[in-house]
CSV table of C-alpha atoms in Angstrom, one decimal:
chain,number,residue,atom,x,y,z
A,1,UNK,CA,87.7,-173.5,-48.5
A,2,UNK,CA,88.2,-170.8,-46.0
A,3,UNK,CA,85.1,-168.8,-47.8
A,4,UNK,CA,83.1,-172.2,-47.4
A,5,UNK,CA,84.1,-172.4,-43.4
A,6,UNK,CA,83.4,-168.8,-42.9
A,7,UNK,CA,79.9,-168.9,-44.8
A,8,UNK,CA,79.1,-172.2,-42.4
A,9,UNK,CA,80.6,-170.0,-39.5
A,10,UNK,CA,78.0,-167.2,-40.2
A,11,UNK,CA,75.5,-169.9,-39.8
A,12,UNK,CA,76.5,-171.0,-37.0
A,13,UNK,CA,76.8,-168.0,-35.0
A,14,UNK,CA,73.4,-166.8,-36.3
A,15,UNK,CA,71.8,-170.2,-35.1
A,16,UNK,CA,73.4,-169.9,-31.5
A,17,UNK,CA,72.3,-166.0,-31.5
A,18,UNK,CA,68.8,-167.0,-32.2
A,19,UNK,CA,68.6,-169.4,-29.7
A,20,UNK,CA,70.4,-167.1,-26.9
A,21,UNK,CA,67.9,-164.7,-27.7
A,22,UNK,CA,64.8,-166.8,-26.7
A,23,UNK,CA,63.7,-166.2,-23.5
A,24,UNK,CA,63.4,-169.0,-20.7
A,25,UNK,CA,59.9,-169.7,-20.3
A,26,UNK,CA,57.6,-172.8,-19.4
A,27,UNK,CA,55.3,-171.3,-22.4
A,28,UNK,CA,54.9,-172.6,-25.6
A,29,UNK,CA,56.4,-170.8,-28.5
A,30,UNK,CA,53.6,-170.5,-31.8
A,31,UNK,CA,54.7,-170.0,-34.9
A,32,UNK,CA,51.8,-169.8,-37.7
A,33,UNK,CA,49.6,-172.6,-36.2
A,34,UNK,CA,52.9,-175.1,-34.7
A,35,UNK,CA,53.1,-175.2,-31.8
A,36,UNK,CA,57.3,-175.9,-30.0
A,37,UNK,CA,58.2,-176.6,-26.8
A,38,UNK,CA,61.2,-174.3,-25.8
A,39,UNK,CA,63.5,-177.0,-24.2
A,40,UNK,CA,63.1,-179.8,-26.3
A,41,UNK,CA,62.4,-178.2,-30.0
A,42,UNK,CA,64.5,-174.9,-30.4
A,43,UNK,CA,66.3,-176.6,-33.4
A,44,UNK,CA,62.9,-177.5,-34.9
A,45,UNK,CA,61.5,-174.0,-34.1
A,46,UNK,CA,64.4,-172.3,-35.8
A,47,UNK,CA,64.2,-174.1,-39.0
A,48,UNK,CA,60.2,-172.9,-39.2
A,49,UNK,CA,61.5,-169.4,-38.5
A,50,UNK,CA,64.5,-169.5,-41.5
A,51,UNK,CA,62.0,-171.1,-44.1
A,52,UNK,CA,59.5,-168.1,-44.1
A,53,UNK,CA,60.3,-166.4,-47.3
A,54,UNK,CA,61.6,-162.7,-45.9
A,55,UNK,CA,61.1,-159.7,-48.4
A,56,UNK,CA,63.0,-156.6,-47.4
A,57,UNK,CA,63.9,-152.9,-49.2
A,58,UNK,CA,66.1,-154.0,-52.1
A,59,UNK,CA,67.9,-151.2,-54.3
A,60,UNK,CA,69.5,-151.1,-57.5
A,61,UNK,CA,66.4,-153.0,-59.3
A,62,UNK,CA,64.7,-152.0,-62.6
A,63,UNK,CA,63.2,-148.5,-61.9
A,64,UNK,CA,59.5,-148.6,-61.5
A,65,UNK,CA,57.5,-147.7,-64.1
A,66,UNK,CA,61.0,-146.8,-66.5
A,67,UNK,CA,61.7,-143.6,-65.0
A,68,UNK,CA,60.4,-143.9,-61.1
A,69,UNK,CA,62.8,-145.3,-57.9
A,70,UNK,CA,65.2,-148.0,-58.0
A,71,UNK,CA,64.8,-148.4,-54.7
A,72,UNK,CA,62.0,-149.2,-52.0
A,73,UNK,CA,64.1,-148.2,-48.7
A,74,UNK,CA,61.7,-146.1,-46.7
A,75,UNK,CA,58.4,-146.7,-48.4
A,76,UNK,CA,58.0,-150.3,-49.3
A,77,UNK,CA,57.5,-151.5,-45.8
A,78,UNK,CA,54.6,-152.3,-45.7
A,79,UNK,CA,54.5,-153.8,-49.6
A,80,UNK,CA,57.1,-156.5,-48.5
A,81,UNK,CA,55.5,-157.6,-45.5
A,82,UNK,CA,52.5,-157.9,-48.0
A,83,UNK,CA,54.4,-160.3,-50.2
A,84,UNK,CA,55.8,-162.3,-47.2
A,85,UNK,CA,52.1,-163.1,-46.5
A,86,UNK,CA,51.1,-163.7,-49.6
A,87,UNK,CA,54.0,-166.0,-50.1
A,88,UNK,CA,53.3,-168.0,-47.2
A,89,UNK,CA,49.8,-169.0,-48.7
A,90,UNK,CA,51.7,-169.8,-51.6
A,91,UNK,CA,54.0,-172.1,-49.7
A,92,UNK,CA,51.3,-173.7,-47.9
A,93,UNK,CA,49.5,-174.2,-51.6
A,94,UNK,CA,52.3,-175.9,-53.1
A,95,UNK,CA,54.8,-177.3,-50.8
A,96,UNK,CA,52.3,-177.5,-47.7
A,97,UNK,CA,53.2,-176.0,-43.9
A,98,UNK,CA,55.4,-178.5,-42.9
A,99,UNK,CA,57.7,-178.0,-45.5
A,100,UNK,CA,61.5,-176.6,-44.8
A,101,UNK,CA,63.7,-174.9,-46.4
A,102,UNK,CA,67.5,-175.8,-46.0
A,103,UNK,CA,70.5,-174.2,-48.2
A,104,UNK,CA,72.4,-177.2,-48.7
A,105,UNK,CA,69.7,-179.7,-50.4
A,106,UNK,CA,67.8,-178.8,-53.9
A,107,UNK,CA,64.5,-177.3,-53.4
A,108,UNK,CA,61.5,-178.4,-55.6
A,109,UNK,CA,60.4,-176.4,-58.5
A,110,UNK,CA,57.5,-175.2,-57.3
A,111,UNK,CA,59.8,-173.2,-54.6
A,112,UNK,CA,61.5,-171.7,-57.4
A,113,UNK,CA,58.5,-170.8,-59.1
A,114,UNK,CA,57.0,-169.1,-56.0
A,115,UNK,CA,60.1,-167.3,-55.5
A,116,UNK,CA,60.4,-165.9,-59.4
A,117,UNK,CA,56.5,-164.2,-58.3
A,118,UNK,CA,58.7,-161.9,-56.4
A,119,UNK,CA,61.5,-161.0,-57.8
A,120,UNK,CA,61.9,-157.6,-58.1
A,121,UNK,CA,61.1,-156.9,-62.1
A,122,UNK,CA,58.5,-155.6,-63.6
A,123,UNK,CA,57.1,-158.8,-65.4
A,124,UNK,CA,57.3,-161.3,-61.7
A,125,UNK,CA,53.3,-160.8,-61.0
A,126,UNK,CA,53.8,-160.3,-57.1
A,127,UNK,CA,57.1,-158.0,-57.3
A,128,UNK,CA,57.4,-154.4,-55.8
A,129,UNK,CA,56.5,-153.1,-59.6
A,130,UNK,CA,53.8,-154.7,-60.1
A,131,UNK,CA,52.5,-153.9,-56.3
A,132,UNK,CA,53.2,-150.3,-56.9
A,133,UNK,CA,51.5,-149.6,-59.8
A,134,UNK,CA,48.8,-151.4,-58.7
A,135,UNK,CA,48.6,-149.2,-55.7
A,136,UNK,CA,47.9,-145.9,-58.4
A,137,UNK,CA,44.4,-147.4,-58.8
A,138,UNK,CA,44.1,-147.3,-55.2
A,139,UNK,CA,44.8,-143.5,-55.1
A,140,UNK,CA,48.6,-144.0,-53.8
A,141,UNK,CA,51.4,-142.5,-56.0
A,142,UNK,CA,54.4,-144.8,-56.3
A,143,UNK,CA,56.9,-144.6,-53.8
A,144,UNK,CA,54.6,-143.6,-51.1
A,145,UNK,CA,53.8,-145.3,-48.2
A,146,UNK,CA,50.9,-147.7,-47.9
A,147,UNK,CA,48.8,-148.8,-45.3
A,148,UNK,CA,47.5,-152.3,-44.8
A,149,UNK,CA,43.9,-151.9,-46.5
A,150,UNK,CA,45.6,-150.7,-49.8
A,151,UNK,CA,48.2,-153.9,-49.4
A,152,UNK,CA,45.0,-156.0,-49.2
A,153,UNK,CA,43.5,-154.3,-51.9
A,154,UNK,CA,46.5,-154.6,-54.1
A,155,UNK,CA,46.7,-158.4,-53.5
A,156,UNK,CA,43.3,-159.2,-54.0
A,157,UNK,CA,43.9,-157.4,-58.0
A,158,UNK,CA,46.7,-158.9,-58.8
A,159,UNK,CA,45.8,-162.1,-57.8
A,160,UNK,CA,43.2,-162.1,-60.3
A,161,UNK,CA,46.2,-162.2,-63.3
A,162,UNK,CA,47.8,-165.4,-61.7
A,163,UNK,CA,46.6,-168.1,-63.9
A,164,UNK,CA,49.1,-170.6,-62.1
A,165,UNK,CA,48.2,-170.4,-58.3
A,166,UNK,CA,44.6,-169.6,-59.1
A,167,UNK,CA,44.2,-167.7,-55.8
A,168,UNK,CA,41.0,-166.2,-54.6
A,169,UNK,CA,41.7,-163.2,-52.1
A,170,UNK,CA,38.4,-162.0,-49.9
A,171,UNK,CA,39.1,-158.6,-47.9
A,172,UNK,CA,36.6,-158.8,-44.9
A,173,UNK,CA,34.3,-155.8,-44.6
A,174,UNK,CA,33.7,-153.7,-41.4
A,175,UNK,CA,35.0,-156.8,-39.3
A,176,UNK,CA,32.6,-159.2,-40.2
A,177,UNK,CA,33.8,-162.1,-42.8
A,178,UNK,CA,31.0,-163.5,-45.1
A,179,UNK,CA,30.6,-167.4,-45.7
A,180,UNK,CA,28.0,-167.1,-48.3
A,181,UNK,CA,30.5,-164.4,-50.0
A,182,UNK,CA,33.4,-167.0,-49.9
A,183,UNK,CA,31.5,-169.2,-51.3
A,184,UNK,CA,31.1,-167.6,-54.3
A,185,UNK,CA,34.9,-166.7,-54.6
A,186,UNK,CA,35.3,-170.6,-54.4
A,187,UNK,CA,34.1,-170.9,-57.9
A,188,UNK,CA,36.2,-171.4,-61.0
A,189,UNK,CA,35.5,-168.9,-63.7
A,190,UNK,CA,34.1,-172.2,-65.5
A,191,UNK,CA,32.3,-173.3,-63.0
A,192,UNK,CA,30.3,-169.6,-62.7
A,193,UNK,CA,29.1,-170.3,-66.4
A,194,UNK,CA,28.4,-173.9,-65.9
A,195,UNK,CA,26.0,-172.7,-63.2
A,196,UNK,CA,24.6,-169.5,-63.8
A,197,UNK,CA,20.9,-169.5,-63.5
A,198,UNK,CA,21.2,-171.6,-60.5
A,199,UNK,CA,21.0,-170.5,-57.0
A,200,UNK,CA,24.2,-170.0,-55.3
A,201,UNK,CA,25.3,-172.2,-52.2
A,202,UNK,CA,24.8,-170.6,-49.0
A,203,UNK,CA,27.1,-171.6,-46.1
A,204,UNK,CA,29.5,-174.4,-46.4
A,205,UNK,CA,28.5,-175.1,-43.0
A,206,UNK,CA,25.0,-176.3,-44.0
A,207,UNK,CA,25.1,-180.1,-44.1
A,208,UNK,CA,22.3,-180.3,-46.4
A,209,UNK,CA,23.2,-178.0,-48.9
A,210,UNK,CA,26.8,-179.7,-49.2
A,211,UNK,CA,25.8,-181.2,-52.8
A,212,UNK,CA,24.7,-178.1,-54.2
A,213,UNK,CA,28.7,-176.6,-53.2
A,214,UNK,CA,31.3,-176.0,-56.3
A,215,UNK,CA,33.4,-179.1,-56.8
A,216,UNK,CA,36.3,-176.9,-58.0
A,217,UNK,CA,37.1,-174.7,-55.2
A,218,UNK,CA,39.8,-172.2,-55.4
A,219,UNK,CA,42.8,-171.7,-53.1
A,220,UNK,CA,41.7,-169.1,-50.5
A,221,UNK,CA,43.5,-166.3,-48.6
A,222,UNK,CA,41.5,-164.4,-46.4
A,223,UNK,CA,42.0,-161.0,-44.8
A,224,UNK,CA,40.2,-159.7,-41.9
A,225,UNK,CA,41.1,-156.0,-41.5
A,226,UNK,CA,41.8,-155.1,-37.5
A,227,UNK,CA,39.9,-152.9,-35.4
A,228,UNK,CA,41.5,-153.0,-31.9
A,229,UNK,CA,41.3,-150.0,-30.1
A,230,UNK,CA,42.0,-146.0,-31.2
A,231,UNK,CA,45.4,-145.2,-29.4
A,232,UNK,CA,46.3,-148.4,-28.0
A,233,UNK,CA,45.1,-152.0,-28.6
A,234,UNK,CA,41.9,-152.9,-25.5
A,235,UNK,CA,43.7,-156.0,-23.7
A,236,UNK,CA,40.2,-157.8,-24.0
A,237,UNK,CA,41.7,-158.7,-28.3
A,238,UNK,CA,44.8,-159.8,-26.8
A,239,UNK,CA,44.0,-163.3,-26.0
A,240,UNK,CA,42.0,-163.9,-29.5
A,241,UNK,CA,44.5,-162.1,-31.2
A,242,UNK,CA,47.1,-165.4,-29.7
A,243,UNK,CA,44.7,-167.5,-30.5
A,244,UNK,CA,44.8,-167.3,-34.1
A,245,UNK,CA,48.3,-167.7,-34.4
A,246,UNK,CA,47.3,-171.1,-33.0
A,247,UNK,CA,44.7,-171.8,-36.5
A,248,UNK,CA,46.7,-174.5,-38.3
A,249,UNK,CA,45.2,-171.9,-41.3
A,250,UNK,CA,47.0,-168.9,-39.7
A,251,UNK,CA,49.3,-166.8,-42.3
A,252,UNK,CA,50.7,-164.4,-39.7
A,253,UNK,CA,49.6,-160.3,-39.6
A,254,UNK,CA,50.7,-157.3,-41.3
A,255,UNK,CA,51.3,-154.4,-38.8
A,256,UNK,CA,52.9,-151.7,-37.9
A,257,UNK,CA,52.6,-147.9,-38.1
A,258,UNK,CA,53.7,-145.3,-41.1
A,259,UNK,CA,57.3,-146.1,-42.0
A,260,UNK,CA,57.3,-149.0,-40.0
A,261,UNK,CA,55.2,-152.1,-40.7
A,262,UNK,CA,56.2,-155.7,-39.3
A,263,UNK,CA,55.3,-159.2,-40.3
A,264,UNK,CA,53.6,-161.4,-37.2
A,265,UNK,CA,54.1,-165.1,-37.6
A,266,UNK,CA,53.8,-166.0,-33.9
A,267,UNK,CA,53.6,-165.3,-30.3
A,268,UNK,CA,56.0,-166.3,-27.3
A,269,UNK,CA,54.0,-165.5,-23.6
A,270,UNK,CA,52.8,-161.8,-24.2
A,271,UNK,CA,55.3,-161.5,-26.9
A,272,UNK,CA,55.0,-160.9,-30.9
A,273,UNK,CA,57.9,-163.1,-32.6
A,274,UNK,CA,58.2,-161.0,-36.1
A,275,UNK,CA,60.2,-160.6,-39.5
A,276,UNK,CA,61.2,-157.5,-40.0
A,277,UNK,CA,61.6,-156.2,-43.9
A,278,UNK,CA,63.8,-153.0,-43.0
A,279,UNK,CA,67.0,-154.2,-44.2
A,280,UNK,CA,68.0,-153.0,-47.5
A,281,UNK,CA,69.7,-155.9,-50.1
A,282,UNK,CA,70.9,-155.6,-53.3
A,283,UNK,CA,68.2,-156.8,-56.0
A,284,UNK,CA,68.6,-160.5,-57.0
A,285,UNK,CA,69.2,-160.3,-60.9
A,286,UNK,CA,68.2,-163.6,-62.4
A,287,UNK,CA,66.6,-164.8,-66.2
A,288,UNK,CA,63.4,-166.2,-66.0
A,289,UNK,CA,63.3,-169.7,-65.0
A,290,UNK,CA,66.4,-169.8,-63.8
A,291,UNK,CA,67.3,-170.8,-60.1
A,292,UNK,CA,66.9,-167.9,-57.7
A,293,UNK,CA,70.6,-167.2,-55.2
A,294,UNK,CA,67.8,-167.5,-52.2
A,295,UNK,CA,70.1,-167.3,-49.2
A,296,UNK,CA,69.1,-163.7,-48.8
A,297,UNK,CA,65.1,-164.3,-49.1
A,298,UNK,CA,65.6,-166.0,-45.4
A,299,UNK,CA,66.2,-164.8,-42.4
A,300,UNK,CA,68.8,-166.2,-40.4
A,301,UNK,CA,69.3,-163.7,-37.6
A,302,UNK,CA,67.7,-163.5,-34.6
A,303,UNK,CA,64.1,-163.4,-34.3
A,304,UNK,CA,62.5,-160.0,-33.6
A,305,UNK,CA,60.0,-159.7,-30.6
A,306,UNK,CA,57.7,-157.1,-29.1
A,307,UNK,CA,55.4,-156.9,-26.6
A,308,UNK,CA,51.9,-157.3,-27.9
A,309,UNK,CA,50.7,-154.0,-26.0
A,310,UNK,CA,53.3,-151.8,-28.8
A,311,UNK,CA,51.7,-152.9,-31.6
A,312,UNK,CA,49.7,-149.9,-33.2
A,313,UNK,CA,46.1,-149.8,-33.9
A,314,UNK,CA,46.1,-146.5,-35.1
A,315,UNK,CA,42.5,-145.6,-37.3
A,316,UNK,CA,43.0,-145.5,-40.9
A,317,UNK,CA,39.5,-144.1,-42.7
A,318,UNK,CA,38.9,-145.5,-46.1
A,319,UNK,CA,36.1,-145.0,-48.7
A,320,UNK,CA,33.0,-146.3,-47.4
A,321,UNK,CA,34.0,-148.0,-44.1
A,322,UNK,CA,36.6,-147.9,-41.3
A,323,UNK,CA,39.3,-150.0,-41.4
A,324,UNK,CA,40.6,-149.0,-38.0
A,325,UNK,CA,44.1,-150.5,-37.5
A,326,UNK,CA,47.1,-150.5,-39.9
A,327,UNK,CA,47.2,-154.3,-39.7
A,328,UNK,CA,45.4,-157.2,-41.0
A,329,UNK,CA,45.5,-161.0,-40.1
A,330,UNK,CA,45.6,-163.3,-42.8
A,331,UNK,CA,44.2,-167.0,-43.0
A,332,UNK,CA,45.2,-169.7,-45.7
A,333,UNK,CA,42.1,-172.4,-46.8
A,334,UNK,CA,43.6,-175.0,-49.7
A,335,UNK,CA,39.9,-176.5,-49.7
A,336,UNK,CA,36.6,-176.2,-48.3
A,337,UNK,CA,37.0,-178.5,-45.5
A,338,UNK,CA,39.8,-176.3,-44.8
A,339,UNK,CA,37.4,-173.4,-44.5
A,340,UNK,CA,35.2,-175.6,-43.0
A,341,UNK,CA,37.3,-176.2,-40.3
A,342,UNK,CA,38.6,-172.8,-40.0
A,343,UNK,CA,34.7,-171.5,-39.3
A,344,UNK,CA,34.2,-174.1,-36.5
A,345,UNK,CA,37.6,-173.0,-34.8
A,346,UNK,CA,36.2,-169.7,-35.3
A,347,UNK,CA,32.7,-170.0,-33.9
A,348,UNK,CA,34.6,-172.4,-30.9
A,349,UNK,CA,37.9,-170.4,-30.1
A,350,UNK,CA,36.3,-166.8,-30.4
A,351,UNK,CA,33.0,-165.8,-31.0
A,352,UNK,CA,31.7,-168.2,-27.9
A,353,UNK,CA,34.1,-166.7,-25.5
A,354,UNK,CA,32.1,-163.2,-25.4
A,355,UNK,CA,35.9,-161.4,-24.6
A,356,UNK,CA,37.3,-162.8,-27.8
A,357,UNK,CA,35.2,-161.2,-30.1
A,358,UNK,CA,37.3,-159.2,-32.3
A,359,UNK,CA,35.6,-160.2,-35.4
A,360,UNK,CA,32.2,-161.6,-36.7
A,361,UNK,CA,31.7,-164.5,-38.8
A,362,UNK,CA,27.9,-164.0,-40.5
A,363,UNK,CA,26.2,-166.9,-43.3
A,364,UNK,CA,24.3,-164.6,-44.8
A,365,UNK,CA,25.4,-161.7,-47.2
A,366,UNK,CA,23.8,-158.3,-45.0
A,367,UNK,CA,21.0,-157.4,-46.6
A,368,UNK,CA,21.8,-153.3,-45.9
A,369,UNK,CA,25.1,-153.9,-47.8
A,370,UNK,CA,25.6,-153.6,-51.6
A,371,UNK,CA,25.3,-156.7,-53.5
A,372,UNK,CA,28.4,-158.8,-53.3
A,373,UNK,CA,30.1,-159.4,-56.9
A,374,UNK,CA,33.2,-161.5,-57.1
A,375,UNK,CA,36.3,-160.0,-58.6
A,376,UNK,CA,37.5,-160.5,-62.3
A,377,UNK,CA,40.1,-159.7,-64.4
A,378,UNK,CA,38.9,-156.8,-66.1
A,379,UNK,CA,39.5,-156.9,-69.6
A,380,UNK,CA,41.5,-153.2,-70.1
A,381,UNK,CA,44.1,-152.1,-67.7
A,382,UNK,CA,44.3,-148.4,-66.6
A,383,UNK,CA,47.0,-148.7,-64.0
A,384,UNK,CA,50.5,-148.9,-66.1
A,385,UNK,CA,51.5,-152.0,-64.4
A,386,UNK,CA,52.4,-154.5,-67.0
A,387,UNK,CA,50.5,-157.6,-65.5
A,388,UNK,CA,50.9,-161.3,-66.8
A,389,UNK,CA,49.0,-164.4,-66.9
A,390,UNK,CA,51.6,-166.6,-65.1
A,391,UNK,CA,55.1,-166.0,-63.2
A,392,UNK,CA,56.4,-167.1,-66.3
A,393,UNK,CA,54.6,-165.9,-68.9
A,394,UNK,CA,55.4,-162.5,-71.0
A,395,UNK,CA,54.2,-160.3,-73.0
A,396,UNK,CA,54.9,-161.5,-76.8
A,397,UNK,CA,56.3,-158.1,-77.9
A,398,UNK,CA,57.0,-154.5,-76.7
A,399,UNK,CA,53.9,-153.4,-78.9
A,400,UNK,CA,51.7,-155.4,-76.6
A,401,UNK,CA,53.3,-153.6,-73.7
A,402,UNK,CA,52.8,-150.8,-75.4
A,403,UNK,CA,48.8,-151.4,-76.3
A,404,UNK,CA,48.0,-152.2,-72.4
A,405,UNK,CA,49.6,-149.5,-71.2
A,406,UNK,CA,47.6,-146.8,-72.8
């Protein structure tokens, strides 16, 4: 009984610290497109805040690879705040944004399921292994530090081996998003045979060309890259970068600097409100299928702030463009009127207001760029990260482990 008290005590005192810690301001607090008022929903606001999934270092997990860390304290940064993004698309896919989580009431399988993508082991098809390997393709060794690009990178591969949340990831080039492009990725595998020899649908905000769009559009996370200023952010992105917190679509950001990367999920006045993943927890060690211990996969301390200003938009050069920033913003669409809607907010919110600019929104693929060609699974692996087809799915036998792995 007394461990049962002290457990709801913890609670308790972590609630009341949160709330202390909240300034008092007349402004409305946004968290991921919600909006709360401080005064009348600070209950409400910390629930949203404790049911983001929160990835941090973990140690004493499988060693990466067989012979590589056990650990991720003081590299994987930037990895977990990848996966808290990512899993907050998959929330929104399955159990929707106004879903809550709360430790004393059963959650619904499909929580569990999300969850068990990642777990840190090597066959959970979102887990720090599987990420880290991944990352070798990308030209990063494991256990070194990433920056965002190669996150977004690494998501947008591995998504392409999860059968079950059939996920398409676009990675915005030089600032400038592509509807045509996402169209594409909105096809089904299927659907691209069923329709090849056709002409592919141009914008999906072209009212007359709505009947020639897929019928079977994939889930869609997309990731616009930031470019912000060289030493410090230019305050003319500040009031766009708030704004799409406000998109009902809005995933959070991933920023930060080397060694110390942050996940976004709203804004408070001129304030960041953040998760931060540099805590390091013991490895959850659980079978497959089996009901995750998920108190520590949310965070029930007080919420992290910084002052917009801090955040660091340091350059980061990559193959064939610059990325400028190490952090991205990320934007959840469940359907094309979803994206729809998401473009008009867009073209409204931003790219009319001349100072919110901070990126473009284009129909048309640019005829000066390469030819865009939607990612597939590629039929031979050359990573060494044993990938599977669903979170709980494995491989058959250790020789087929063995044969991908070559």
């Amino acid at each position: 009984m007394e461990a049962v008290l002290a457990k709801y005590e913890n609670q308790i005192n972590a609630f009341s610290e949160f709330l202390e810690d909240l300034p008092d301001v007349d402004e409305p607090v946004w968290i991921l497109g919600a909006c709360y008022d401080l005064k009348t929903k600070k209950s409400e606001l910390l629930s949203d805040v404790r049911s983001r999934l929160w990835f941090t270092y973990r140690k004493k997990f499988s060693p990466i690879g067989g012979t590589g860390p056990s650990s991720d304290a003081g590299w994987g940064c930037m990895l977990r705040c990848g996966q808290m993004i990512l899993a907050q698309a998959l929330v929104c896919r399955h159990l929707g944004r106004d879903w809550r989580w709360d430790p004393e009431k059963r959650q619904p399988k499909e929580y569990h399921r999300i969850l068990h993508c990642f777990l840190d082991k090597k066959d959970s098809c979102y887990s720090i292994h599987q990420m880290a390997q991944m990352g070798v393709g990308e030209g990063k060794s494991v256990g070194e530090w990433y920056g965002p690009n190669t996150v977004a990178q690494v998501l947008k591969k591995l998504a392409l081996f999860d059968d079950w949340n059939t996920l398409a990831v676009y990675v915005s080039m030089d600032n400038t998003v592509v509807i045509e492009d996402i169209s594409k990725m909105g096809r089904k595998p299927e659907m691209e045979k069923k329709t090849s020899g056709e002409s592919s649908p141009t914008s999906p905000l072209t009212p007359h060309l709505q009947s020639q769009r897929p019928l079977d559009w994939r889930p869609l996370l997309l990731v616009i890259p930031l470019r912000m200023g060289i030493n410090s952010i230019n305050p003319v992105y500040i009031q766009a970068f708030k704004e799409c917190f406000k998109m009902p679509q809005s995933c959070g950001v991933l920023g930060g600097k080397p060694n110390l990367a942050y996940y976004f999920i709203g804004f408070i006045d001129d304030e960041l409100i953040y998760l931060d993943p540099h805590t390091t927890q013991q490895a959850v060690d659980t079978e497959s299928g089996s009901a995750v211990d998920d108190q520590s996969y949310h965070c029930q301390r007080t919420p992290h702030r910084m002052k917009i200003t801090s955040l660091d938009p340091s350059v980061a050069l990559v193959r064939a463009q610059i990325t400028c920033s190490n952090a991205f913003m990320g934007f959840f669409c469940k359907s094309e009127e979803d994206f729809d809607s998401w473009c008009d907010l867009v073209q409204q919110e931003l790219l009319k207001k001349r100072n919110l600019r901070m990126f473009e929104l284009v129909e048309k693929h640019p005829s000066h760029w390469p030819p865009f060609v939607p990612p597939t699974k590629p039929e031979v692996q050359t990573t060494g990260a044993e990938f599977i087809e669903s979170p709980d799915k494995l491989f058959e036998s250790e020789e087929e482990f063995e044969i991908l792995n070559v």
